[in-house]
Short mmCIF file of C-alpha atoms in Angstrom, two decimals:
data_model
loop_
_atom_site.label_atom_id
_atom_site.label_comp_id
_atom_site.label_asym_id
_atom_site.label_seq_id
_atom_site.Cartn_x
_atom_site.Cartn_y
_atom_site.Cartn_z
CA MET A 1172 0.00 0.00 0.00
CA SER A 1173 1.49 3.31 -0.90
CA ALA A 1174 -1.16 5.59 0.38
CA ASP A 1175 -0.16 9.13 1.26
CA ILE A 1176 -1.00 10.35 4.74
CA LEU A 1177 -0.53 13.89 5.96
CA VAL A 1178 0.21 14.36 9.66
CA VAL A 1179 -0.55 17.81 11.03
CA ASP A 1180 0.48 18.73 14.59
CA ASP A 1181 2.33 21.71 16.02
CA GLU A 1182 4.52 19.48 18.24
CA VAL A 1183 7.45 17.92 16.40
CA ASP A 1184 7.61 14.88 18.70
CA ILE A 1185 4.05 13.94 18.05
CA ARG A 1186 4.42 14.57 14.33
CA ASP A 1187 7.47 12.33 14.13
CA LEU A 1188 5.94 9.60 16.28
CA VAL A 1189 2.63 9.38 14.50
CA ALA A 1190 4.34 9.51 11.11
CA GLY A 1191 6.86 6.91 12.29
CA LEU A 1192 4.14 4.56 13.50
CA LEU A 1193 2.37 4.81 10.17
CA GLU A 1194 5.56 4.27 8.22
CA ASP A 1195 6.27 1.17 10.27
CA GLU A 1196 2.99 -0.11 8.98
CA GLY A 1197 4.04 0.66 5.45
CA TYR A 1198 2.34 3.93 4.67
CA ARG A 1199 3.97 6.97 3.11
CA THR A 1200 3.70 10.10 5.18
CA ARG A 1201 4.19 13.83 4.97
CA LYS A 1202 4.35 16.19 7.92
CA ALA A 1203 3.07 19.71 8.50
CA GLY A 1204 3.59 21.82 11.62
CA SER A 1205 1.11 24.61 11.07
CA ALA A 1206 -2.12 25.52 9.30
CA ASP A 1207 -0.34 27.15 6.38
CA GLU A 1208 2.05 24.22 5.89
CA ALA A 1209 -0.89 21.84 5.96
CA LEU A 1210 -2.89 23.80 3.39
CA ALA A 1211 0.16 24.09 1.15
CA ALA A 1212 0.85 20.37 1.37
CA ILE A 1213 -2.77 19.54 0.52
CA ALA A 1214 -2.71 21.93 -2.41
CA ALA A 1215 0.55 20.43 -3.72
CA ARG A 1216 -0.75 16.89 -3.67
CA ARG A 1217 -3.99 15.60 -2.30
CA PRO A 1218 -3.36 13.11 0.51
CA ASN A 1219 -5.46 10.01 1.12
CA LEU A 1220 -5.80 10.77 4.80
CA VAL A 1221 -5.06 13.70 7.06
CA PHE A 1222 -4.31 13.41 10.77
CA LEU A 1223 -5.28 16.83 12.00
CA ASP A 1224 -4.53 18.20 15.45
CA ILE A 1225 -7.52 20.23 16.61
CA TRP A 1226 -5.58 22.84 18.53
CA LEU A 1227 -2.52 23.68 16.42
CA GLN A 1228 -1.10 26.12 18.90
CA GLY A 1229 0.93 28.97 17.52
CA SER A 1230 -0.60 28.62 14.11
CA ARG A 1231 -2.47 31.29 12.19
CA LEU A 1232 -5.59 29.15 12.16
CA ASP A 1233 -6.50 26.45 14.63
CA GLY A 1234 -7.24 22.88 13.60
CA LEU A 1235 -10.99 23.34 13.37
CA GLN A 1236 -10.63 26.35 11.10
CA VAL A 1237 -8.24 24.39 8.86
CA LEU A 1238 -10.82 21.63 8.71
CA GLU A 1239 -13.46 24.11 7.57
CA LEU A 1240 -11.16 25.40 4.82
CA ILE A 1241 -10.34 21.89 3.62
CA LYS A 1242 -14.03 20.99 3.52
CA GLU A 1243 -14.74 24.08 1.44
CA SER A 1244 -12.01 23.45 -1.11
CA HIS A 1245 -12.45 19.68 -1.22
CA PRO A 1246 -16.14 19.02 -0.71
CA ASP A 1247 -15.75 15.40 -1.69
CA LEU A 1248 -13.36 14.60 1.16
CA ARG A 1249 -14.81 12.47 3.92
CA TRP A 1250 -14.06 13.62 7.46
CA MET B 682 -75.93 97.13 132.99
CA TYR B 683 -72.35 98.07 132.15
CA ALA B 684 -71.27 94.51 132.97
CA LEU B 685 -73.56 93.11 130.25
CA ILE B 686 -72.23 95.54 127.62
CA ALA B 687 -68.70 94.72 128.69
CA LEU B 688 -69.45 91.00 128.36
CA ILE B 689 -70.93 91.43 124.87
CA LEU B 690 -67.96 93.55 123.83
CA LEU B 691 -65.58 90.96 125.20
CA LEU B 692 -67.32 88.14 123.39
CA SER B 693 -67.39 90.04 120.11
CA ALA B 694 -63.74 90.87 120.55
CA ILE B 695 -62.96 87.21 121.08
CA TRP B 696 -65.06 86.27 118.06
CA PHE B 697 -63.40 88.85 115.85
CA GLY B 698 -60.03 87.76 117.12
CA LEU B 699 -60.69 84.10 116.39
CA SER B 700 -62.09 84.70 112.93
CA PHE B 701 -59.19 86.98 112.12
CA ALA B 702 -56.75 84.34 113.28
CA ASN B 703 -58.61 81.78 111.23
CA ARG B 704 -58.41 83.88 108.14
CA LEU B 705 -54.71 84.26 108.70
CA VAL B 706 -54.10 80.57 109.21
CA ALA B 707 -56.39 79.22 106.48
CA PRO B 708 -54.00 79.65 103.57
CA ILE B 709 -51.19 78.13 105.60
CA ARG B 710 -53.39 75.18 106.40
CA ARG B 711 -54.26 74.84 102.72
CA MET B 712 -50.59 74.87 101.86
CA ILE B 713 -49.80 72.20 104.46
CA HIS B 714 -52.52 70.04 102.98
CA ALA B 715 -51.16 70.56 99.49
CA THR B 716 -47.62 69.75 100.59
CA ASP B 717 -48.86 66.48 102.04
CA GLN B 718 -50.41 65.63 98.71
CA VAL B 719 -47.24 66.44 96.76
CA SER B 720 -45.13 64.37 99.09
CA SER B 721 -47.35 61.39 98.39
CA GLY B 722 -46.80 61.71 94.68
CA ASN B 723 -49.57 63.93 93.37
CA PHE B 724 -47.83 66.65 91.37
CA TYR B 725 -51.00 68.14 90.01
CA VAL B 726 -52.10 69.79 93.19
CA GLN B 727 -52.36 73.55 93.11
CA VAL B 728 -53.05 76.02 95.88
CA PRO B 729 -55.83 78.56 95.28
CA ILE B 730 -54.56 82.14 95.30
CA LYS B 731 -56.51 84.92 96.95
CA ARG B 732 -55.16 88.34 96.16
CA SER B 733 -56.30 89.62 99.47
CA GLU B 734 -53.84 87.46 101.36
CA GLY B 735 -50.83 89.52 100.36
CA ASP B 736 -47.55 87.75 101.22
CA LEU B 737 -49.29 84.45 101.62
CA ALA B 738 -50.70 84.80 98.13
CA HIS B 739 -47.14 85.21 96.84
CA LEU B 740 -46.11 82.13 98.80
CA GLY B 741 -48.99 80.23 97.19
CA GLU B 742 -47.91 81.26 93.71
CA THR B 743 -44.36 80.17 94.37
CA PHE B 744 -45.62 76.87 95.72
CA ASN B 745 -47.66 76.28 92.58
CA LYS B 746 -44.69 77.07 90.37
CA MET B 747 -42.56 74.64 92.36
CA THR B 748 -45.02 71.80 91.99
CA ALA B 749 -45.39 72.51 88.29
CA GLU B 750 -41.60 72.33 87.93
CA LEU B 751 -41.48 69.11 89.94
CA ARG B 752 -44.14 67.64 87.69
CA ARG B 753 -42.26 68.63 84.59
CA GLN B 754 -39.01 67.12 85.77
CA HIS B 755 -40.69 63.97 86.93
CA ASP B 756 -42.39 63.45 83.59
CA GLY B 757 -39.11 64.18 81.82
CA LEU B 758 -37.35 61.50 83.82
CA VAL B 759 -40.03 58.93 83.06
CA THR B 760 -39.78 59.63 79.34
CA ALA B 761 -35.98 59.46 79.40
CA SER B 762 -36.11 56.19 81.24
CA GLY B 763 -38.47 54.81 78.61
CA VAL B 764 -36.09 55.89 75.87
CA ILE B 765 -33.14 54.25 77.62
CA ASP B 766 -35.13 51.06 78.03
CA ARG B 767 -36.08 50.93 74.35
CA ARG B 768 -32.52 51.65 73.32
CA ARG B 769 -31.18 48.94 75.56
CA ARG B 770 -33.64 46.44 74.10
CA PHE B 771 -32.65 47.51 70.59
CA THR B 772 -28.95 47.08 71.38
CA GLU B 773 -29.57 43.65 72.84
CA THR B 774 -31.54 42.61 69.78
CA VAL B 775 -28.83 43.89 67.47
CA LEU B 776 -26.10 42.14 69.43
CA SER B 777 -27.98 38.87 69.56
CA GLY B 778 -28.68 38.95 65.84
CA VAL B 779 -25.25 39.96 64.64
CA SER B 780 -23.05 37.12 63.40
CA SER B 781 -19.87 38.57 64.85
CA GLY B 782 -19.10 37.80 68.44
CA VAL B 783 -19.21 40.92 70.61
CA LEU B 784 -17.87 41.15 74.15
CA SER B 785 -17.55 43.95 76.62
CA LEU B 786 -14.80 43.64 79.20
CA ASP B 787 -14.12 45.79 82.23
CA SER B 788 -10.70 47.22 82.97
CA GLU B 789 -9.72 43.98 84.74
CA GLY B 790 -10.62 41.83 81.74
CA HIS B 791 -13.83 40.38 83.16
CA ILE B 792 -16.72 39.79 80.78
CA THR B 793 -19.56 42.27 81.37
CA ILE B 794 -21.54 41.75 78.18
CA ILE B 795 -21.40 38.84 75.78
CA ASN B 796 -23.63 38.14 72.79
CA ARG B 797 -24.80 34.80 71.52
CA SER B 798 -22.31 34.53 68.67
CA ALA B 799 -19.41 35.10 71.05
CA GLU B 800 -20.77 32.48 73.43
CA THR B 801 -20.98 29.97 70.62
CA LEU B 802 -17.48 30.74 69.47
CA LEU B 803 -15.79 30.74 72.87
CA GLY B 804 -18.18 28.67 74.87
CA THR B 805 -17.14 25.77 76.91
CA GLY B 806 -20.62 25.65 78.37
CA GLY B 807 -21.77 27.32 81.53
CA ARG B 808 -22.14 30.99 82.34
CA LEU B 809 -19.48 33.20 80.88
CA LEU B 810 -20.60 36.54 82.37
CA GLY B 811 -18.28 37.87 84.99
CA LYS B 812 -15.51 35.42 84.22
CA PRO B 813 -12.08 36.73 83.28
CA ILE B 814 -11.51 36.52 79.55
CA VAL B 815 -8.10 34.92 79.99
CA GLU B 816 -9.79 31.98 81.65
CA ILE B 817 -12.44 31.50 78.97
CA ALA B 818 -10.27 32.26 75.94
CA PRO B 819 -6.53 32.36 76.60
CA GLU B 820 -6.04 32.83 72.87
CA LEU B 821 -7.36 36.37 73.22
CA ALA B 822 -5.19 37.29 76.18
CA SER B 823 -2.50 39.11 74.21
CA PHE B 824 -5.02 41.22 72.29
CA VAL B 825 -6.82 42.15 75.49
CA ALA B 826 -3.60 43.08 77.26
CA GLU B 827 -2.39 45.22 74.38
CA ALA B 828 -5.68 47.09 74.03
CA LEU B 829 -5.98 47.66 77.77
CA HIS B 830 -2.46 48.87 78.44
CA GLY B 831 -1.00 49.76 75.08
CA ARG B 832 -0.58 53.21 73.67
CA MET B 833 -2.71 52.57 70.62
CA ARG B 834 -5.92 51.63 72.45
CA GLN B 835 -6.57 49.01 69.85
CA SER B 836 -5.33 45.57 69.06
CA SER B 837 -6.32 43.35 66.18
CA GLY B 838 -5.19 40.24 64.38
CA GLN B 839 -6.04 36.66 63.55
CA VAL B 840 -5.99 33.73 65.87
CA VAL B 841 -7.09 30.10 65.79
CA ILE B 842 -9.69 29.16 68.39
CA SER B 843 -10.15 25.45 69.03
CA ARG B 844 -13.33 24.31 70.69
CA GLY B 845 -14.84 20.87 70.68
CA GLY B 846 -12.36 19.48 68.17
CA GLN B 847 -13.04 22.23 65.68
CA ASP B 848 -10.49 24.85 64.72
CA ARG B 849 -11.90 28.19 63.71
CA MET B 850 -9.82 31.01 62.25
CA VAL B 851 -11.01 34.20 63.91
CA ASN B 852 -10.41 37.89 63.22
CA VAL B 853 -10.05 39.63 66.59
CA ARG B 854 -10.36 43.35 67.27
CA ALA B 855 -10.12 44.78 70.78
CA THR B 856 -10.80 48.48 71.36
CA ARG B 857 -10.44 50.41 74.58
CA GLU B 858 -13.50 52.50 75.35
CA GLY B 859 -12.00 55.76 76.48
CA GLU B 860 -8.83 57.68 77.17
CA ASN B 861 -8.66 57.01 80.87
CA LEU B 862 -6.98 53.94 82.25
CA GLY B 863 -10.07 52.68 83.99
CA ALA B 864 -11.94 52.19 80.73
CA GLY B 865 -13.12 48.79 79.59
CA LEU B 866 -12.82 47.04 76.25
CA VAL B 867 -15.07 46.08 73.41
CA VAL B 868 -13.92 42.95 71.61
CA THR B 869 -15.31 41.74 68.29
CA LEU B 870 -14.71 38.28 66.88
CA ASP B 871 -15.28 37.33 63.25
CA ASP B 872 -15.14 33.72 62.16
CA ILE B 873 -13.35 33.70 58.81
CA THR B 874 -12.65 29.96 58.67
CA ASP B 875 -14.95 29.39 55.72
CA LEU B 876 -13.62 32.38 53.83
CA VAL B 877 -10.01 31.30 54.24
CA SER B 878 -10.81 27.77 53.25
CA ALA B 879 -12.75 28.87 50.19
CA GLN B 880 -9.93 31.18 49.17
CA ARG B 881 -7.46 28.33 49.41
CA THR B 882 -9.72 26.04 47.43
CA ALA B 883 -10.15 28.65 44.72
CA ALA B 884 -6.42 29.25 44.47
CA TRP B 885 -5.72 25.55 44.27
CA ALA B 886 -8.37 25.04 41.64
CA ASP B 887 -6.54 27.53 39.46
CA VAL B 888 -3.21 25.82 39.99
CA ALA B 889 -4.77 22.42 39.42
CA ARG B 890 -6.20 23.54 36.12
CA ARG B 891 -2.94 24.92 34.85
CA ILE B 892 -0.76 22.06 35.98
CA ALA B 893 -3.18 19.55 34.52
CA HIS B 894 -2.91 21.18 31.16
CA GLU B 895 0.88 21.34 31.23
CA ILE B 896 1.31 17.74 32.29
CA LYS B 897 -1.02 16.23 29.73
CA ASN B 898 1.01 17.55 26.83
CA PRO B 899 4.17 15.47 27.22
CA LEU B 900 2.17 12.37 28.09
CA THR B 901 1.14 11.76 24.52
CA PRO B 902 4.63 11.67 23.02
CA ILE B 903 5.86 9.43 25.83
CA GLN B 904 3.07 6.98 25.32
CA LEU B 905 3.40 7.04 21.55
CA SER B 906 7.14 6.41 21.81
CA ALA B 907 6.65 3.41 24.03
CA GLU B 908 3.98 2.00 21.76
CA ARG B 909 6.11 2.56 18.72
CA ILE B 910 9.05 0.78 20.28
CA LYS B 911 6.81 -2.14 21.15
CA ARG B 912 5.42 -2.43 17.67
CA ARG B 913 8.68 -1.92 15.85
CA PHE B 914 10.97 -4.09 17.93
CA GLY B 915 8.64 -6.32 19.90
CA LYS B 916 8.62 -8.95 17.19
CA VAL B 917 12.34 -8.94 16.46
CA ILE B 918 13.77 -9.03 19.97
CA VAL B 919 14.94 -12.46 20.92
CA GLU B 920 17.27 -12.05 23.85
CA GLY B 921 15.90 -10.27 26.88
CA LYS B 922 12.37 -10.05 25.54
CA ASP B 923 10.93 -10.23 29.04
CA VAL B 924 12.95 -7.20 30.12
CA PHE B 925 11.89 -5.41 26.95
CA ASP B 926 8.22 -6.15 27.54
CA GLN B 927 8.39 -5.26 31.20
CA CYS B 928 9.97 -1.90 30.53
CA THR B 929 7.69 -0.85 27.73
CA ASP B 930 4.63 -2.02 29.65
CA THR B 931 5.76 -0.07 32.69
CA ILE B 932 6.06 3.10 30.64
CA VAL B 933 2.59 2.69 29.18
CA ARG B 934 1.06 1.82 32.54
CA GLN B 935 2.65 4.71 34.40
CA VAL B 936 1.60 7.13 31.72
CA GLU B 937 -1.95 5.85 32.15
CA ASP B 938 -1.70 6.46 35.89
CA ILE B 939 -0.47 9.99 35.38
CA ARG B 940 -3.21 10.67 32.92
CA ARG B 941 -5.81 9.41 35.34
CA MET B 942 -4.45 11.61 38.12
CA VAL B 943 -4.44 14.58 35.83
CA ASP B 944 -8.03 13.92 34.85
CA GLU B 945 -9.00 13.85 38.49
CA PHE B 946 -7.26 17.17 39.05
CA SER B 947 -9.02 18.59 36.01
CA SER B 948 -12.41 17.49 37.16
CA PHE B 949 -11.82 19.12 40.53
CA ALA B 950 -10.78 22.36 38.91
CA ARG B 951 -13.60 22.28 36.45
CA MET B 952 -16.29 20.82 38.71
CA PRO B 953 -19.52 20.78 36.71
CA LYS B 954 -22.60 22.42 38.12
CA PRO B 955 -25.14 19.88 39.30
CA SER B 956 -27.93 19.29 36.83
CA LEU B 957 -30.76 18.78 39.29
CA GLN B 958 -33.55 16.32 38.73
CA ARG B 959 -36.23 15.02 40.99
CA GLU B 960 -35.28 11.38 41.63
CA ASP B 961 -35.37 8.64 44.20
CA ILE B 962 -32.31 9.14 46.36
CA VAL B 963 -32.66 5.73 48.00
CA GLU B 964 -32.43 4.00 44.65
CA THR B 965 -29.30 5.95 43.82
CA VAL B 966 -27.66 4.94 47.10
CA ARG B 967 -28.73 1.35 46.57
CA GLN B 968 -27.16 1.27 43.12
CA VAL B 969 -23.89 2.75 44.31
CA VAL B 970 -23.60 0.15 47.07
CA PHE B 971 -24.55 -2.63 44.67
CA LEU B 972 -21.96 -1.59 42.11
CA TRP B 973 -19.31 -1.31 44.78
CA ARG B 974 -20.10 -4.73 46.18
CA VAL B 975 -19.91 -6.24 42.72
CA GLY B 976 -16.60 -4.57 41.95
CA ASN B 977 -15.05 -5.18 45.34
CA PRO B 978 -16.18 -8.55 46.63
CA GLU B 979 -13.46 -8.61 49.26
CA THR B 980 -14.99 -5.79 51.33
CA THR B 981 -18.02 -6.35 53.49
CA ILE B 982 -20.50 -3.57 52.89
CA GLU B 983 -23.95 -3.45 54.45
CA GLU B 984 -26.69 -0.97 53.76
CA GLN B 985 -29.61 0.16 55.87
CA LEU B 986 -32.06 1.73 53.47
CA PRO B 987 -35.80 2.37 53.70
CA HIS B 988 -38.03 0.30 51.46
CA ASP B 989 -40.04 3.19 50.12
CA VAL B 990 -39.14 5.85 47.63
CA VAL B 991 -37.63 9.07 48.92
CA PRO B 992 -37.79 11.80 46.29
CA ALA B 993 -35.24 14.59 46.33
CA ARG B 994 -33.71 17.15 44.02
CA PHE B 995 -30.14 16.26 43.15
CA ASP B 996 -27.70 15.35 40.40
CA ARG B 997 -27.62 11.56 40.32
CA ARG B 998 -24.21 11.32 38.70
CA LEU B 999 -22.53 13.72 41.13
CA ILE B 1000 -24.09 12.26 44.26
CA SER B 1001 -23.19 8.76 43.05
CA GLN B 1002 -19.64 9.95 42.51
CA ALA B 1003 -19.51 11.54 45.95
CA LEU B 1004 -20.86 8.45 47.68
CA THR B 1005 -18.53 6.18 45.71
CA ASN B 1006 -15.57 8.33 46.71
CA VAL B 1007 -16.51 8.14 50.36
CA ILE B 1008 -16.93 4.36 50.22
CA LYS B 1009 -13.60 4.10 48.44
CA ASN B 1010 -12.04 6.15 51.21
CA ALA B 1011 -13.57 3.86 53.80
CA THR B 1012 -12.16 0.81 52.03
CA GLU B 1013 -8.72 2.34 51.91
CA ALA B 1014 -8.95 3.28 55.57
CA ILE B 1015 -9.70 -0.34 56.40
CA GLU B 1016 -6.78 -1.52 54.29
CA ALA B 1017 -4.52 0.93 56.09
CA VAL B 1018 -5.05 -0.86 59.39
CA PRO B 1019 -1.95 -2.95 60.05
CA ALA B 1020 -2.63 -6.67 59.84
CA GLU B 1021 -1.95 -7.36 63.51
CA GLU B 1022 -4.58 -4.91 64.68
CA ARG B 1023 -7.23 -6.10 62.33
CA ASP B 1024 -9.96 -8.23 63.78
CA GLY B 1025 -12.03 -9.67 61.01
CA GLN B 1026 -12.41 -8.47 57.51
CA GLY B 1027 -13.36 -4.92 58.05
CA ARG B 1028 -16.85 -3.62 57.50
CA ILE B 1029 -18.56 -0.65 55.94
CA ASP B 1030 -22.08 0.37 56.88
CA VAL B 1031 -24.13 2.69 54.74
CA ARG B 1032 -27.08 4.18 56.56
CA PHE B 1033 -29.78 6.41 55.12
CA GLU B 1034 -32.07 8.78 56.93
CA ARG B 1035 -34.58 11.38 55.83
CA ARG B 1036 -34.89 13.82 58.72
CA GLU B 1037 -37.99 15.71 59.71
CA ASP B 1038 -36.54 19.01 58.57
CA GLY B 1039 -36.29 17.61 55.07
CA ARG B 1040 -32.60 16.80 55.25
CA ILE B 1041 -31.25 13.75 53.48
CA VAL B 1042 -28.47 12.21 55.57
CA ILE B 1043 -26.23 9.39 54.38
CA ASP B 1044 -23.69 7.94 56.83
CA VAL B 1045 -20.79 5.75 55.75
CA THR B 1046 -19.23 4.09 58.79
CA ASP B 1047 -16.12 1.96 58.58
CA THR B 1048 -13.76 -0.03 60.79
CA GLY B 1049 -10.66 1.52 59.31
CA LYS B 1050 -7.83 3.42 60.90
CA GLY B 1051 -10.02 6.37 61.86
CA LEU B 1052 -9.68 10.11 61.51
CA PRO B 1053 -7.02 12.31 63.13
CA GLN B 1054 -8.18 14.11 66.27
CA GLU B 1055 -6.48 17.38 65.46
CA GLN B 1056 -6.89 19.48 62.36
CA ARG B 1057 -9.51 17.14 61.04
CA GLN B 1058 -11.08 19.83 58.88
CA LYS B 1059 -7.89 20.03 56.84
CA LEU B 1060 -8.74 16.69 55.24
CA LEU B 1061 -11.46 18.45 53.32
CA GLU B 1062 -8.97 20.75 51.69
CA PRO B 1063 -7.44 19.84 48.35
CA TYR B 1064 -4.04 18.12 48.31
CA MET B 1065 -4.52 16.96 51.88
CA THR B 1066 -4.08 13.24 52.24
CA THR B 1067 -2.92 10.91 54.96
CA ARG B 1068 -2.65 8.09 52.50
CA GLU B 1069 0.39 7.03 50.52
CA GLY B 1070 -0.24 7.41 46.86
CA GLY B 1071 -3.37 9.42 47.53
CA THR B 1072 -4.08 12.48 45.48
CA GLY B 1073 -5.66 14.29 48.39
CA LEU B 1074 -8.57 15.42 46.27
CA GLY B 1075 -11.20 12.81 47.04
CA LEU B 1076 -12.78 14.40 50.08
CA ALA B 1077 -12.41 17.91 48.70
CA ILE B 1078 -14.35 16.87 45.62
CA VAL B 1079 -17.01 15.20 47.76
CA GLY B 1080 -17.28 18.29 49.92
CA LYS B 1081 -17.72 20.52 46.92
CA ILE B 1082 -20.38 18.28 45.38
CA LEU B 1083 -22.41 18.29 48.59
CA GLU B 1084 -22.00 22.03 48.98
CA ASP B 1085 -23.22 22.57 45.43
CA HIS B 1086 -26.33 20.69 46.53
CA GLY B 1087 -26.83 23.04 49.45
CA GLY B 1088 -25.51 20.54 51.95
CA GLY B 1089 -22.22 19.45 53.40
CA ILE B 1090 -19.92 16.74 54.66
CA GLU B 1091 -19.06 15.91 58.26
CA LEU B 1092 -16.07 13.91 59.49
CA LEU B 1093 -17.08 12.07 62.64
CA ASP B 1094 -15.84 9.35 64.92
CA ARG B 1095 -17.74 6.12 65.27
CA PRO B 1096 -20.56 6.61 67.77
CA ASP B 1097 -19.67 3.36 69.53
CA GLY B 1098 -16.13 4.63 70.15
CA ALA B 1099 -14.47 1.75 68.28
CA ARG B 1100 -11.70 2.33 65.78
CA GLY B 1101 -12.92 3.71 62.50
CA ALA B 1102 -14.76 6.70 61.17
CA ARG B 1103 -18.13 7.94 60.03
CA ILE B 1104 -18.42 10.21 57.06
CA ARG B 1105 -21.75 11.98 56.93
CA LEU B 1106 -23.10 13.38 53.68
CA TRP B 1107 -26.17 15.55 53.90
CA PHE B 1108 -28.21 17.89 51.72
CA PRO B 1109 -31.75 19.27 51.76
CA GLU B 1110 -34.26 17.23 49.78
CA THR B 1111 -35.33 20.42 48.04
CA GLY B 1112 -31.84 20.88 46.66
CA PRO B 1113 -29.72 24.01 46.80
CA VAL B 1114 -31.45 27.28 47.60
CA GLN B 1115 -30.59 29.12 44.42
CA GLU B 1116 -31.14 27.82 40.93
CA ALA B 1117 -28.06 27.70 38.76
CA GLU B 1118 -28.67 29.71 35.66
CA GLY B 1119 -25.96 29.19 33.15
CA GLY B 1120 -23.04 30.49 35.10
CA GLY B 1121 -24.59 31.81 38.30
CA GLU B 1122 -24.09 30.56 41.83
CA GLY B 1123 -24.95 26.93 42.17
CA ALA B 1124 -25.64 26.50 45.84
CA GLY B 1125 -26.91 28.25 48.90
CA HIS B 1126 -23.39 28.08 50.19
CA GLY B 1127 -22.26 29.92 47.10
CA SER B 1128 -19.05 28.30 45.99
CA PRO B 1129 -16.80 31.30 45.54
CA ASP B 1130 -14.79 29.74 42.77
CA SER B 1131 -17.75 28.84 40.61
CA GLY B 1132 -17.90 32.35 39.21
CA ARG B 1133 -14.24 32.21 38.37
CA ASP B 1134 -14.64 28.82 36.79
CA ASN B 1135 -17.09 30.09 34.28
CA LYS B 1136 -14.93 32.94 33.16
CA ASN B 1137 -11.75 30.95 32.83
CA ARG B 1138 -13.03 27.77 31.35
CA THR B 1139 -10.58 26.12 29.04
CA SER B 1140 -11.15 22.70 27.65
CA LEU B 1141 -8.49 20.25 28.65
#
């Protein structure tokens, strides 16, 4: 399986761990540390799955706002 | 012939003389009579004035003026006495109604006046009037001495007064009445125990909230790391696999423990308002005991509940939680008894009573190690535990839940004097006095930190 999963969390440890766990299971992963990075990564290539931290401290938008934006631009995405 | 005329003349002279004398004496006699009347209390008597009597008439006028003055002064005194009486009754009523303790001491420190609140605060029973204050309340001695003899005429501060096993924090103010050295003192006592305790609870709730948040953050990476190690290497490790498993399992388990503790702290800091419903309180108690018995078959727990339904207004989840906490405490108290001293398995009794005044009372009595004699009230404060590994929040949470229901918690000894304790939970069947309305006060007791809670709520 070469699915592409995007992991979004403001804390690097959690990002690395979640991505690492998924890679151990054989998935490909990308990481984003803020709302803007996440939106850019989604725009560059649409992932199969997004792990989205709800808080995203220190980011321009919080997780819930990012979710709203993603839903608007990709209405066919399940969430 | 001349003898007869002489006799008639003599008789007429005597008659004239007598009547003249009479006329002279009459006003004096009238005045004597009037004086008698005044002396027996009649101030309304007046002497008739006849102009023709000259000096005596003047005397009569003066007499009348005197009696009028006497009457005026007498009436004035009666009125003033009535005013003093009413004022004294008013003062007594005020003093008896006021929640502060008020005492009046003479210059030797003996109690001359004491109101009911002061008696309750200082009382050891028996009459306190006339006793020296240093005998009744040695804690106040230094304040009294300073106010009586010091330059400032006043002395105030805080002191702990212990009576009947209870410690009360009291604000004392002693004021000397006048400039002269012979003046007495007025002492006021304000019980601020509840205020201090509430302040401490509120401060701790804030700290608890913040710490909880900070601690939860690193827990996730730690747990994830341990789980990742297990998954990645668990299958490939051959040598020392038991050590590997033990270590990773320990990490995961301890993280779970920390998370649980943090959740308990959070729920204390963020204590939800009771959502009150009219339910059967007996059924709730019965279910709690049943669940406990099922989950802890090794403890003996007996309940004494009425067969009929007892409706009350309360939050079933919160009261269940409170009761469960208390039973848990009882179990731990029993376990804390060293094995040599234990006789039998240990026993918990849950007793229910609906009192005539509408109070619901639930007693949980155990045969555990008992409660400390001194500073017992401190157990109700957060972070206060006599148990190893205890968080110290259990009883504080229980206390707050009961207070939010308009009731309270009491820490008592066993009535039969044996080792163990009785925790009494009570609340009025009508629920707390004030209705909570989306952020207002939740209980008659008015938890002071509930207002803060609502402003500073952060989800954790």
